PDB file of C-alpha atoms in Angstrom:
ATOM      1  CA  UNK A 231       0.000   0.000   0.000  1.00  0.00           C
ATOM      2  CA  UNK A 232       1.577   3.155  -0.667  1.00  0.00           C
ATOM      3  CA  UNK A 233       2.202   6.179   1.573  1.00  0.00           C
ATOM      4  CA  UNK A 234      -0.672   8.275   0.267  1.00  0.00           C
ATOM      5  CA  UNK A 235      -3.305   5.974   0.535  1.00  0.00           C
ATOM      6  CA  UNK A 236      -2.117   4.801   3.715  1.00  0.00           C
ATOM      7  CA  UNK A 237      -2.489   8.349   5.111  1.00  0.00           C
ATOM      8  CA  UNK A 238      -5.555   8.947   3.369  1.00  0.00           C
ATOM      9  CA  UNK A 239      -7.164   5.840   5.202  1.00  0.00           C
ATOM     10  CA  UNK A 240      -5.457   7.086   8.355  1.00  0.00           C
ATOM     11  CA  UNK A 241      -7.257  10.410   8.071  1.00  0.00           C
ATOM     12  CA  UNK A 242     -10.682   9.257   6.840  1.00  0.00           C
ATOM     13  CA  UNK A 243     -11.207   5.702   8.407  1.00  0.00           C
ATOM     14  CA  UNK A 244     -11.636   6.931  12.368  1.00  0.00           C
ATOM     15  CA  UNK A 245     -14.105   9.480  11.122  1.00  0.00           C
ATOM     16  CA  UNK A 246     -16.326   6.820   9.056  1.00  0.00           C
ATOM     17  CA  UNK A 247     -16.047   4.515  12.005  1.00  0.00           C
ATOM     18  CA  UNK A 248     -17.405   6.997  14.240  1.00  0.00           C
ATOM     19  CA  UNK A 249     -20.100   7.859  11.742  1.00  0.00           C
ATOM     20  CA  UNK A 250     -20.888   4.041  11.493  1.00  0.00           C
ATOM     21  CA  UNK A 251     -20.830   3.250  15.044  1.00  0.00           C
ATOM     22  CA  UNK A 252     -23.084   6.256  16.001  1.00  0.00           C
ATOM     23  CA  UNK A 253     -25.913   5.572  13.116  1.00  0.00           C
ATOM     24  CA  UNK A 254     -25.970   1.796  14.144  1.00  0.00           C
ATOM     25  CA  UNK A 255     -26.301   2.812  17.708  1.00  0.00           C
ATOM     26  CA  UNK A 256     -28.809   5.423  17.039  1.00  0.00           C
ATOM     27  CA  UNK A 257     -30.872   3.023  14.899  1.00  0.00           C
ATOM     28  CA  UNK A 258     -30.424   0.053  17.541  1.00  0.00           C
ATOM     29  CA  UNK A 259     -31.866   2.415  20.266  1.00  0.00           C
ATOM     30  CA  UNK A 260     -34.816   3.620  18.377  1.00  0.00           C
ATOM     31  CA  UNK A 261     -35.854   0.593  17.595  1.00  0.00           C
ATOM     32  CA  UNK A 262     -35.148  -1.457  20.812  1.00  0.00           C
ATOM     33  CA  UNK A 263     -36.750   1.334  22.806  1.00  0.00           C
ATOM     34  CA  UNK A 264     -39.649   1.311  20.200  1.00  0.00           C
ATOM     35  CA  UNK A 265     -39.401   5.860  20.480  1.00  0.00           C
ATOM     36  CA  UNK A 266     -42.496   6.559  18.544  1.00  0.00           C
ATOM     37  CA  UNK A 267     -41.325   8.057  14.389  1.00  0.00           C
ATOM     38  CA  UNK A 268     -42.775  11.367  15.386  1.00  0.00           C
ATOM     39  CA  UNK A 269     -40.315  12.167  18.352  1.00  0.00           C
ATOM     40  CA  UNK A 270     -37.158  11.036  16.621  1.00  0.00           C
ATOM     41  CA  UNK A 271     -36.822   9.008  13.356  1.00  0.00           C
ATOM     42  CA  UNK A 272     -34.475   6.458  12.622  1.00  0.00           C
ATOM     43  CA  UNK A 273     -31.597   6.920  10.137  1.00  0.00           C
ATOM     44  CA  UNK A 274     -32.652   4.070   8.139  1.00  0.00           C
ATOM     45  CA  UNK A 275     -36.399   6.232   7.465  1.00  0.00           C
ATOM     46  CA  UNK A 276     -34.722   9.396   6.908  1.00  0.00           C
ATOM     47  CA  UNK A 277     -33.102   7.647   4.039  1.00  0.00           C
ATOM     48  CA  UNK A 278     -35.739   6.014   2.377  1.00  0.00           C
ATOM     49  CA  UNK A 279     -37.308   9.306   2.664  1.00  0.00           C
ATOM     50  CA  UNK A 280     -34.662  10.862   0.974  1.00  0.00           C
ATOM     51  CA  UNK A 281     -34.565   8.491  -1.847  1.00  0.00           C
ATOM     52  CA  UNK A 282     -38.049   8.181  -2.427  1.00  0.00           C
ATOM     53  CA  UNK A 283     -39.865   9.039  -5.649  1.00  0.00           C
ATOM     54  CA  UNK A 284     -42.132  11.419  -4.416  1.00  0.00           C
ATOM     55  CA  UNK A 285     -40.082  12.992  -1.680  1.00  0.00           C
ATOM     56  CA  UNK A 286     -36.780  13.325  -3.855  1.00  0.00           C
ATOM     57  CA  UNK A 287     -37.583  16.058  -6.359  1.00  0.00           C
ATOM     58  CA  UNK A 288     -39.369  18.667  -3.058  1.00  0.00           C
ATOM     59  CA  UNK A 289     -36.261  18.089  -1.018  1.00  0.00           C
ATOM     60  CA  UNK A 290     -33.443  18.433  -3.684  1.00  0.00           C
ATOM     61  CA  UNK A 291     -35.251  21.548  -4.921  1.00  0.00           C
ATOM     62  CA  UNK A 292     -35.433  23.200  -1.229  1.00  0.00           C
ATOM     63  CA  UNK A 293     -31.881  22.137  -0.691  1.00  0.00           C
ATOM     64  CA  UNK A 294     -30.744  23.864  -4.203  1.00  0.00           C
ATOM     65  CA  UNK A 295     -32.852  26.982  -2.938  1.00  0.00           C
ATOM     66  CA  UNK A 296     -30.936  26.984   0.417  1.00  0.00           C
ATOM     67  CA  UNK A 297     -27.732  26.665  -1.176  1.00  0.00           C
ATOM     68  CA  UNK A 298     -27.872  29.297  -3.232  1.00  0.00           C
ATOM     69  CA  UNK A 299     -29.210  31.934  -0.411  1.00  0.00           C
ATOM     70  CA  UNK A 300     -26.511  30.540   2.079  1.00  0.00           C
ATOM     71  CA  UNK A 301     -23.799  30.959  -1.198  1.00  0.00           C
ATOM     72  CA  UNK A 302     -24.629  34.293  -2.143  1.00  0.00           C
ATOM     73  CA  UNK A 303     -25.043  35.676   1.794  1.00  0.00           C
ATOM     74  CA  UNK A 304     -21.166  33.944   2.097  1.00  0.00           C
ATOM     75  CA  UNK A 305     -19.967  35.232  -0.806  1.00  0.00           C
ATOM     76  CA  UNK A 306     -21.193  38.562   0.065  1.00  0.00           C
ATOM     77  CA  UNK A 307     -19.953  38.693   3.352  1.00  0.00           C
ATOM     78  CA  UNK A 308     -16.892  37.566   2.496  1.00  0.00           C
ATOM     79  CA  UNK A 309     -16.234  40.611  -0.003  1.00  0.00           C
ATOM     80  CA  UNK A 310     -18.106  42.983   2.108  1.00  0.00           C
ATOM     81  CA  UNK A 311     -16.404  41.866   5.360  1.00  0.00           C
ATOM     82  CA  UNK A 312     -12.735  41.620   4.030  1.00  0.00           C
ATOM     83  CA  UNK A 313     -13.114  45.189   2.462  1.00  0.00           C
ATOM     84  CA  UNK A 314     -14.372  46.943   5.976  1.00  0.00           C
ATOM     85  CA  UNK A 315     -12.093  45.173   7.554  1.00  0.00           C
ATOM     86  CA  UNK A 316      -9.227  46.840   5.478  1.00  0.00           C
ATOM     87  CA  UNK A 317     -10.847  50.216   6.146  1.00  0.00           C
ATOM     88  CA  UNK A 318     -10.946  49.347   9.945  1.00  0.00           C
ATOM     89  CA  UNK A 319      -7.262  48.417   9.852  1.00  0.00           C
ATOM     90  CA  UNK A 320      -6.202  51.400   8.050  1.00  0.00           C
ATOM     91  CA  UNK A 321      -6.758  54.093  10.779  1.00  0.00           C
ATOM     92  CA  UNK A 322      -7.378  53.691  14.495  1.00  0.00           C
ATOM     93  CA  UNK A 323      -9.739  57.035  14.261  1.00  0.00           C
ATOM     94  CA  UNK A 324     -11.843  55.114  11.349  1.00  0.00           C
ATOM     95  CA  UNK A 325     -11.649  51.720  13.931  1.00  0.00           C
ATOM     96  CA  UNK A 326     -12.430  53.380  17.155  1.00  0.00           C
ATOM     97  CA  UNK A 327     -15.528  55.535  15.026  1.00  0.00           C
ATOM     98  CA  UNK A 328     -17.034  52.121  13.209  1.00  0.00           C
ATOM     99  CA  UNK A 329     -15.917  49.249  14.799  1.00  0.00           C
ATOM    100  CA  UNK A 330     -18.403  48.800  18.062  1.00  0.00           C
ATOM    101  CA  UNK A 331     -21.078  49.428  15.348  1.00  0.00           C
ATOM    102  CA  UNK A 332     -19.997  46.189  13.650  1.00  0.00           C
ATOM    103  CA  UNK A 333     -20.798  43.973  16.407  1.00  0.00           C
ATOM    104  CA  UNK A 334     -24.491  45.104  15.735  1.00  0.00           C
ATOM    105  CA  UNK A 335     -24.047  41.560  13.609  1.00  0.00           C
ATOM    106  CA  UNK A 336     -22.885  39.702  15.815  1.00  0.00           C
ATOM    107  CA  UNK A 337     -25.695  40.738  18.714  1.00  0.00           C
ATOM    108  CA  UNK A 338     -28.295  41.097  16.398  1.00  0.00           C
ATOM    109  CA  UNK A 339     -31.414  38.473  16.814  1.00  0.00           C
ATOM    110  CA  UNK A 340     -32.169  37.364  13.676  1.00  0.00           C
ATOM    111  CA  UNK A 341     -35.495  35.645  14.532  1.00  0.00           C
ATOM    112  CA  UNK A 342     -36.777  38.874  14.948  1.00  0.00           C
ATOM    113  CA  UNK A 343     -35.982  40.972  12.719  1.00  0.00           C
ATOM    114  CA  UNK A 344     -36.384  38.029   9.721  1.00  0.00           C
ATOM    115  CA  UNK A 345     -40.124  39.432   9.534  1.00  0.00           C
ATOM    116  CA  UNK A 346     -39.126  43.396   9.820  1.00  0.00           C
ATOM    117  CA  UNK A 347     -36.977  42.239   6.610  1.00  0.00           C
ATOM    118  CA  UNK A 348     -39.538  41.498   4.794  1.00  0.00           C
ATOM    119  CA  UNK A 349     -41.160  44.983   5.245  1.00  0.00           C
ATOM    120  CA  UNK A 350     -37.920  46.377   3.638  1.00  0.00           C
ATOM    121  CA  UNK A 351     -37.245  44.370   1.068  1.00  0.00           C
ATOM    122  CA  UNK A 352     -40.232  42.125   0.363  1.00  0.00           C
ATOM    123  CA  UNK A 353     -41.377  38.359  -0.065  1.00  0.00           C
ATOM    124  CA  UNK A 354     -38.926  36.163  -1.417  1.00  0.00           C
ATOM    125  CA  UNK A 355     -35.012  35.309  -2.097  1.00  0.00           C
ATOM    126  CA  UNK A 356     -33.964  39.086  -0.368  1.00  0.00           C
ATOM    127  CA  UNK A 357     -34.512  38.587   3.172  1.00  0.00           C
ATOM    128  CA  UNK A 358     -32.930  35.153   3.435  1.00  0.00           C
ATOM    129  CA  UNK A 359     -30.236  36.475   1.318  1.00  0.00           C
ATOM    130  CA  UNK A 360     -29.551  39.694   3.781  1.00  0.00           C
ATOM    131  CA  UNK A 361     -30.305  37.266   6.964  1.00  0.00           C
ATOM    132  CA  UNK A 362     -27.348  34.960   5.909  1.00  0.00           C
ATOM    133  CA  UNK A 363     -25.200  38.185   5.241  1.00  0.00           C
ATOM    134  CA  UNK A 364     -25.785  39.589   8.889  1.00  0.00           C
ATOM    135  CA  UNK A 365     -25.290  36.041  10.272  1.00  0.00           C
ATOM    136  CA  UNK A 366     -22.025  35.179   8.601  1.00  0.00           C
ATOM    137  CA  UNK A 367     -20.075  38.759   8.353  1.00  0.00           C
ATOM    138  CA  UNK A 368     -18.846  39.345  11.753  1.00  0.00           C
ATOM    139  CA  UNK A 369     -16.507  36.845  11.592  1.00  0.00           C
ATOM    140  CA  UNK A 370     -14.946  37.625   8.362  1.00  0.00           C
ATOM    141  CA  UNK A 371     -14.491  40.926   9.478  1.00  0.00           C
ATOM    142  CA  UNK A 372     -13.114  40.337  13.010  1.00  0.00           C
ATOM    143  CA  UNK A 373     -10.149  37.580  12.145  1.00  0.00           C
ATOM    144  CA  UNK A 374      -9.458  39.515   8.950  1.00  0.00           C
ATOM    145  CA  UNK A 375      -8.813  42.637  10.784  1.00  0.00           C
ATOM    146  CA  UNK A 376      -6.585  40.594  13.552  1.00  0.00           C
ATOM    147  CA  UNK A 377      -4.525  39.427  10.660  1.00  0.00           C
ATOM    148  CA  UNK A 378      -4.528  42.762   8.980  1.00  0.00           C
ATOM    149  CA  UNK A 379      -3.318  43.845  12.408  1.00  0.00           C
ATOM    150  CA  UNK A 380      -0.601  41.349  13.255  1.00  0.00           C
ATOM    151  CA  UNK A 381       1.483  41.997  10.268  1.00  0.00           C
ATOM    152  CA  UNK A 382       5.308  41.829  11.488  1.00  0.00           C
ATOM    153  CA  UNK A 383       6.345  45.520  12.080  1.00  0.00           C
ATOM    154  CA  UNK A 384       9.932  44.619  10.643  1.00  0.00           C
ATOM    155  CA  UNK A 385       8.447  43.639   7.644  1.00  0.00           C
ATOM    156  CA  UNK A 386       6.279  46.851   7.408  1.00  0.00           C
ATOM    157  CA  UNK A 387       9.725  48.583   7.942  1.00  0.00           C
ATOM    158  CA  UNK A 388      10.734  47.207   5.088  1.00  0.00           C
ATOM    159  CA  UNK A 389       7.970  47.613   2.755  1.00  0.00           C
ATOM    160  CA  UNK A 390       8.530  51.103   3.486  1.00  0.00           C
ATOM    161  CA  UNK A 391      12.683  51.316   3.617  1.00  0.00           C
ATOM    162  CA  UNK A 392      12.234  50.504  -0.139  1.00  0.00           C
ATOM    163  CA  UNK A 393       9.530  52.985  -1.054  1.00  0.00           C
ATOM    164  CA  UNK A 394       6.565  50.893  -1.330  1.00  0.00           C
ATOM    165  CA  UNK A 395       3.170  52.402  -1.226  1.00  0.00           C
ATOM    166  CA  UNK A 396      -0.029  51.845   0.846  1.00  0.00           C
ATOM    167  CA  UNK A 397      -1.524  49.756  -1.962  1.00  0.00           C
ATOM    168  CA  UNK A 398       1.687  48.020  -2.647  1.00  0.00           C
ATOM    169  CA  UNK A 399       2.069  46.875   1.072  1.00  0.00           C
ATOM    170  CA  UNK A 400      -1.575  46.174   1.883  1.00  0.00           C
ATOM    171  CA  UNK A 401      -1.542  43.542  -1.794  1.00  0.00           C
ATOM    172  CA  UNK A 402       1.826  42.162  -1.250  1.00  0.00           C
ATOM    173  CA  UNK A 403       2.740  41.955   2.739  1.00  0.00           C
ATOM    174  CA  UNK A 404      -0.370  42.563   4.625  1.00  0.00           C
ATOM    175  CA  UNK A 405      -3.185  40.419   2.971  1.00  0.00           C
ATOM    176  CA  UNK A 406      -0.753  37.710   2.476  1.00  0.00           C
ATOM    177  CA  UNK A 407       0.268  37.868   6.175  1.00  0.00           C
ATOM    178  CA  UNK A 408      -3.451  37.515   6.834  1.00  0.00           C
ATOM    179  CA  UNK A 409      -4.778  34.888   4.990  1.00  0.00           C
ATOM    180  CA  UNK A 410      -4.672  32.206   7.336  1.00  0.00           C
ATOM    181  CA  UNK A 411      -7.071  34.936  10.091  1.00  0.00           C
ATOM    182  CA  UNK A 412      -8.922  35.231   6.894  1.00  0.00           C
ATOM    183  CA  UNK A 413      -9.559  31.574   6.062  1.00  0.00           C
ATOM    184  CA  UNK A 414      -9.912  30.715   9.368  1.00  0.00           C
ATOM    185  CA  UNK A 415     -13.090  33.649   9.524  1.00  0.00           C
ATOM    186  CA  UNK A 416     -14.158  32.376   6.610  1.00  0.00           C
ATOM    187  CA  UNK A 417     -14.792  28.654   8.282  1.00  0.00           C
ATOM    188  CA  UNK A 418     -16.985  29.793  10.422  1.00  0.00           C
ATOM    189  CA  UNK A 419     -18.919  32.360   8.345  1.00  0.00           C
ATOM    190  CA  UNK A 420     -19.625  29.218   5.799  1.00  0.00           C
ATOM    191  CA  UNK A 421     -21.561  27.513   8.569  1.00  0.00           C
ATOM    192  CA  UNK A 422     -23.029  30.428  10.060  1.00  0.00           C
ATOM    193  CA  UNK A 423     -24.263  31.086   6.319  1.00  0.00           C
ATOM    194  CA  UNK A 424     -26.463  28.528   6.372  1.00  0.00           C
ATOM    195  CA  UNK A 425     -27.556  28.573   9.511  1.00  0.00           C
ATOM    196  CA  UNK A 426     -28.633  31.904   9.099  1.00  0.00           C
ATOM    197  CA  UNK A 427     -30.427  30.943   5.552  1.00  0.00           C
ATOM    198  CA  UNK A 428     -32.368  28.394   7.386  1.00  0.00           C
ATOM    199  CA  UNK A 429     -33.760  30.398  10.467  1.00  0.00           C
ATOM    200  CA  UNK A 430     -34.443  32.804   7.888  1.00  0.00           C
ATOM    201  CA  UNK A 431     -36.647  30.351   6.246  1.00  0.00           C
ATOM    202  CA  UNK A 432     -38.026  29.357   9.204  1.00  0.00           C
ATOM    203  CA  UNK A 433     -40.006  33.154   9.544  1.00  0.00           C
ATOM    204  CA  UNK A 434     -40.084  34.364   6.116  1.00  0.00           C
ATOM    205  CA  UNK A 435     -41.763  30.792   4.256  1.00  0.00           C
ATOM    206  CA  UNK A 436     -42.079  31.037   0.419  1.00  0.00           C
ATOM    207  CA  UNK A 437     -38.985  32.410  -1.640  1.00  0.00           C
ATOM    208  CA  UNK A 438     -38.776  32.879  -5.505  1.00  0.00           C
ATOM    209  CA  UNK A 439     -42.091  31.779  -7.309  1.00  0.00           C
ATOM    210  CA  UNK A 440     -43.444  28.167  -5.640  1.00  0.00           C
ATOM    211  CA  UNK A 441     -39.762  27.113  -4.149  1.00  0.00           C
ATOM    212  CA  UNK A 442     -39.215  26.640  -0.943  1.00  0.00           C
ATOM    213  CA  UNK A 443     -36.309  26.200   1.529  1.00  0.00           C
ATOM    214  CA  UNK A 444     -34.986  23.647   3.158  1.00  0.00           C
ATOM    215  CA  UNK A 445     -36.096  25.534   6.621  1.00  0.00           C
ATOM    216  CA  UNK A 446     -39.631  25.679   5.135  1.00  0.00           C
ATOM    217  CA  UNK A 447     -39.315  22.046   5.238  1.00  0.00           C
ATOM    218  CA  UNK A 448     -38.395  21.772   8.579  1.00  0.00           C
ATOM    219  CA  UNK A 449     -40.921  23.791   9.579  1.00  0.00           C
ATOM    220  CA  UNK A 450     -44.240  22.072   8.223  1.00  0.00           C
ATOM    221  CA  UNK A 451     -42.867  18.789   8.514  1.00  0.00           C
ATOM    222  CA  UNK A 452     -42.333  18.562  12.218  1.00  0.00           C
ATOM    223  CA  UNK A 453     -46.366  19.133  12.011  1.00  0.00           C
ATOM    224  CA  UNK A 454     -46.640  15.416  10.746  1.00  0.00           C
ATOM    225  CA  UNK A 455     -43.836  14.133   8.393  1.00  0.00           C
ATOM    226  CA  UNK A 456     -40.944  14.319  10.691  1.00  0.00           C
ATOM    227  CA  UNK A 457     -39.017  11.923   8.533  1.00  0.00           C
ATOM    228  CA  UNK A 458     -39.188  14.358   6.028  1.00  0.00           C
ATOM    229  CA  UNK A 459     -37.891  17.355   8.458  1.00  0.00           C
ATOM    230  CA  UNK A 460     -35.144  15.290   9.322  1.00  0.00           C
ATOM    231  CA  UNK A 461     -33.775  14.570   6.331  1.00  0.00           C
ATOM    232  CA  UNK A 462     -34.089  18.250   5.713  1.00  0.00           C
ATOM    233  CA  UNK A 463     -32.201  18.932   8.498  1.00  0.00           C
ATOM    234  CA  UNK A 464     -29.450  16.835   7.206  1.00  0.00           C
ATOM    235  CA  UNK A 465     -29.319  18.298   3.957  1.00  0.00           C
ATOM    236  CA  UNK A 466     -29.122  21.791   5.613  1.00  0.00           C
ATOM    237  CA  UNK A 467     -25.652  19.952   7.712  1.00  0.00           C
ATOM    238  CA  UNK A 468     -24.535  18.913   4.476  1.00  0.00           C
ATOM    239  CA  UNK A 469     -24.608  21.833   3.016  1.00  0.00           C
ATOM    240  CA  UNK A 470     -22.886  23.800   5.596  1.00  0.00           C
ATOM    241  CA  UNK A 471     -20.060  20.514   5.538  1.00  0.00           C
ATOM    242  CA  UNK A 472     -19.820  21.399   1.760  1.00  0.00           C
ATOM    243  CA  UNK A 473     -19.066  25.315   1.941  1.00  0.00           C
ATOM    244  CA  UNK A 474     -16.182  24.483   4.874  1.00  0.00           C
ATOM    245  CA  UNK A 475     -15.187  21.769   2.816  1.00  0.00           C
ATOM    246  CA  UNK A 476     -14.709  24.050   0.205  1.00  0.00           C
ATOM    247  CA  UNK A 477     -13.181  26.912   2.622  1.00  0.00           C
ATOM    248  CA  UNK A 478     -10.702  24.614   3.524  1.00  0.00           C
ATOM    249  CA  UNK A 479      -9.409  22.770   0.041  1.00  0.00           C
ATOM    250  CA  UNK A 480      -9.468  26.856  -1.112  1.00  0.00           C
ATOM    251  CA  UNK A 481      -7.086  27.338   2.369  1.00  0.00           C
ATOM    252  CA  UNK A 482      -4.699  24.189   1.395  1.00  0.00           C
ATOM    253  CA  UNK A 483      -4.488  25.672  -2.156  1.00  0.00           C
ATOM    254  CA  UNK A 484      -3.630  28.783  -1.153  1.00  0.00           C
ATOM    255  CA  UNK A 485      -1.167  28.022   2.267  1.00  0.00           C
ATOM    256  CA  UNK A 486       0.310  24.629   1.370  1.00  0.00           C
ATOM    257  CA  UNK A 487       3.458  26.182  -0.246  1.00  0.00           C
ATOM    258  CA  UNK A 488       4.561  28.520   2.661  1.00  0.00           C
ATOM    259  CA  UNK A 489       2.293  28.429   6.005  1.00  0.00           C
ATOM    260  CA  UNK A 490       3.015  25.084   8.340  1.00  0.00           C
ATOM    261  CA  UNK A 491      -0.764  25.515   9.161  1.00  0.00           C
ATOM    262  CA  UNK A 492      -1.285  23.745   6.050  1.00  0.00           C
ATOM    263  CA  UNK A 493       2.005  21.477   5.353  1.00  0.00           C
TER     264      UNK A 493
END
């Protein structure tokens, strides 16, 4: 066996044998302890749910909905956050004038203001969109700003013995220095993404035309299908394992030359 596959194995095999162990065990209990279906469901009916004919089509249309809310609100925050956070870092009057005001998304209860959303911007895609924007930003803009921040002042030195400019510094010392703060606020904004999507969904229901969320889902199916919300639910975790999945192969590709986080 070679090297790679050997570590591959060694990397994915406790993982998949904790995933095996706990379904079995969650199955065995359900069904030993005969739990009635509509208090918890066992894995074995949220996947026949999942694969069934009539079932299959609603849920991977909810879960394409979701995805693209919880992508766009990432994607924006992740521009939007990475750019204030340069302001912020670029004069302590600027970061001691807007700063507190950006914990507003951190503090801010989105359960309630999901429905004053929809006075602003209306039915639909918008306030699930804006909802996973306010959920996911703080982060992005907090470790980006750190890293912005921590740059080695010898370095800055430098930069600056040898004439280079603002732009020049921030685009070839500073950003670089902070990429891992930045990928590591960018983790957790790709979960908080769709958790924010799917609460979201929860208040504001319907989004473009007849489509419907994955929190939508949720919602009406604990009523009486709770197979159904639960396999829902675990589309919604997939999803959010997908986006830091994708984070982190986008952190390896970018780190795995020159930062040990990633060697």
């Amino acid at each position: 066996m070679s090297d790679g596959r050997r570590s591959f194995i060694s990397r994915i095999g406790p993982p998949a044998l904790m995933l095996v162990v706990a379904v079995a065990a969650w199955e065995g209990y359900l069904r030993l302890a005969h739990v009635p279906g509509y208090i918890m469901t066992p894995p074995s009916d949220i996947a026949r749910t999942m694969f069934d004919a009539d079932d299959r089509g609603e849920l991977l249309s909810a879960f394409c909905w979701t995805a693209l809310a919880a992508s766009v609100g990432f994607a924006a925050s992740t521009i939007i956050g990475i750019l204030l956070a340069i302001l912020l870092s670029s004069s302590s009057l600027i970061r001691r004038a807007i700063y507190p005001y950006t914990i507003f998304f951190q503090t801010v209860p989105i359960i309630a203001i999901a429905p004053m959303l929809v006075l602003f911007v209306g039915f639909g895609f918008w306030p699930v969109l804006v909802c996973a924007f306010i959920v996911s930003v703080f982060p992005v803009i907090v470790n980006t700003l750190v890293g912005l921040l921590s740059t080695e002042p010898a370095l800055r030195d430098l930069f600056r013995l040898y004439g280079a400019g603002s732009f020049a510094t921030l685009w070839k010392l500073r950003l670089p220095s902070a990429l891992p703060n930045i990928l590591a606020g960018l983790r957790v904004a790709s979960g908080l993404a769709v958790i924010g999507t799917v609460v979201a969904e929860f208040m504001v229901g319907k989004m473009i035309g007849n489509g419907v969320g994955l929190g939508v889902i949720i919602v009406t199916g604990t009523a009486h299908r709770m197979d159904k919300a639960s396999a829902a639910v675990l589309l919604a975790s997939l999803l959010g394992l997908g986006m830091f999945a994708a984070v982190n192969v986008a952190g390896w590709l970018a780190l795995r030359r020159w930062h040990a986080s990633e060697k």
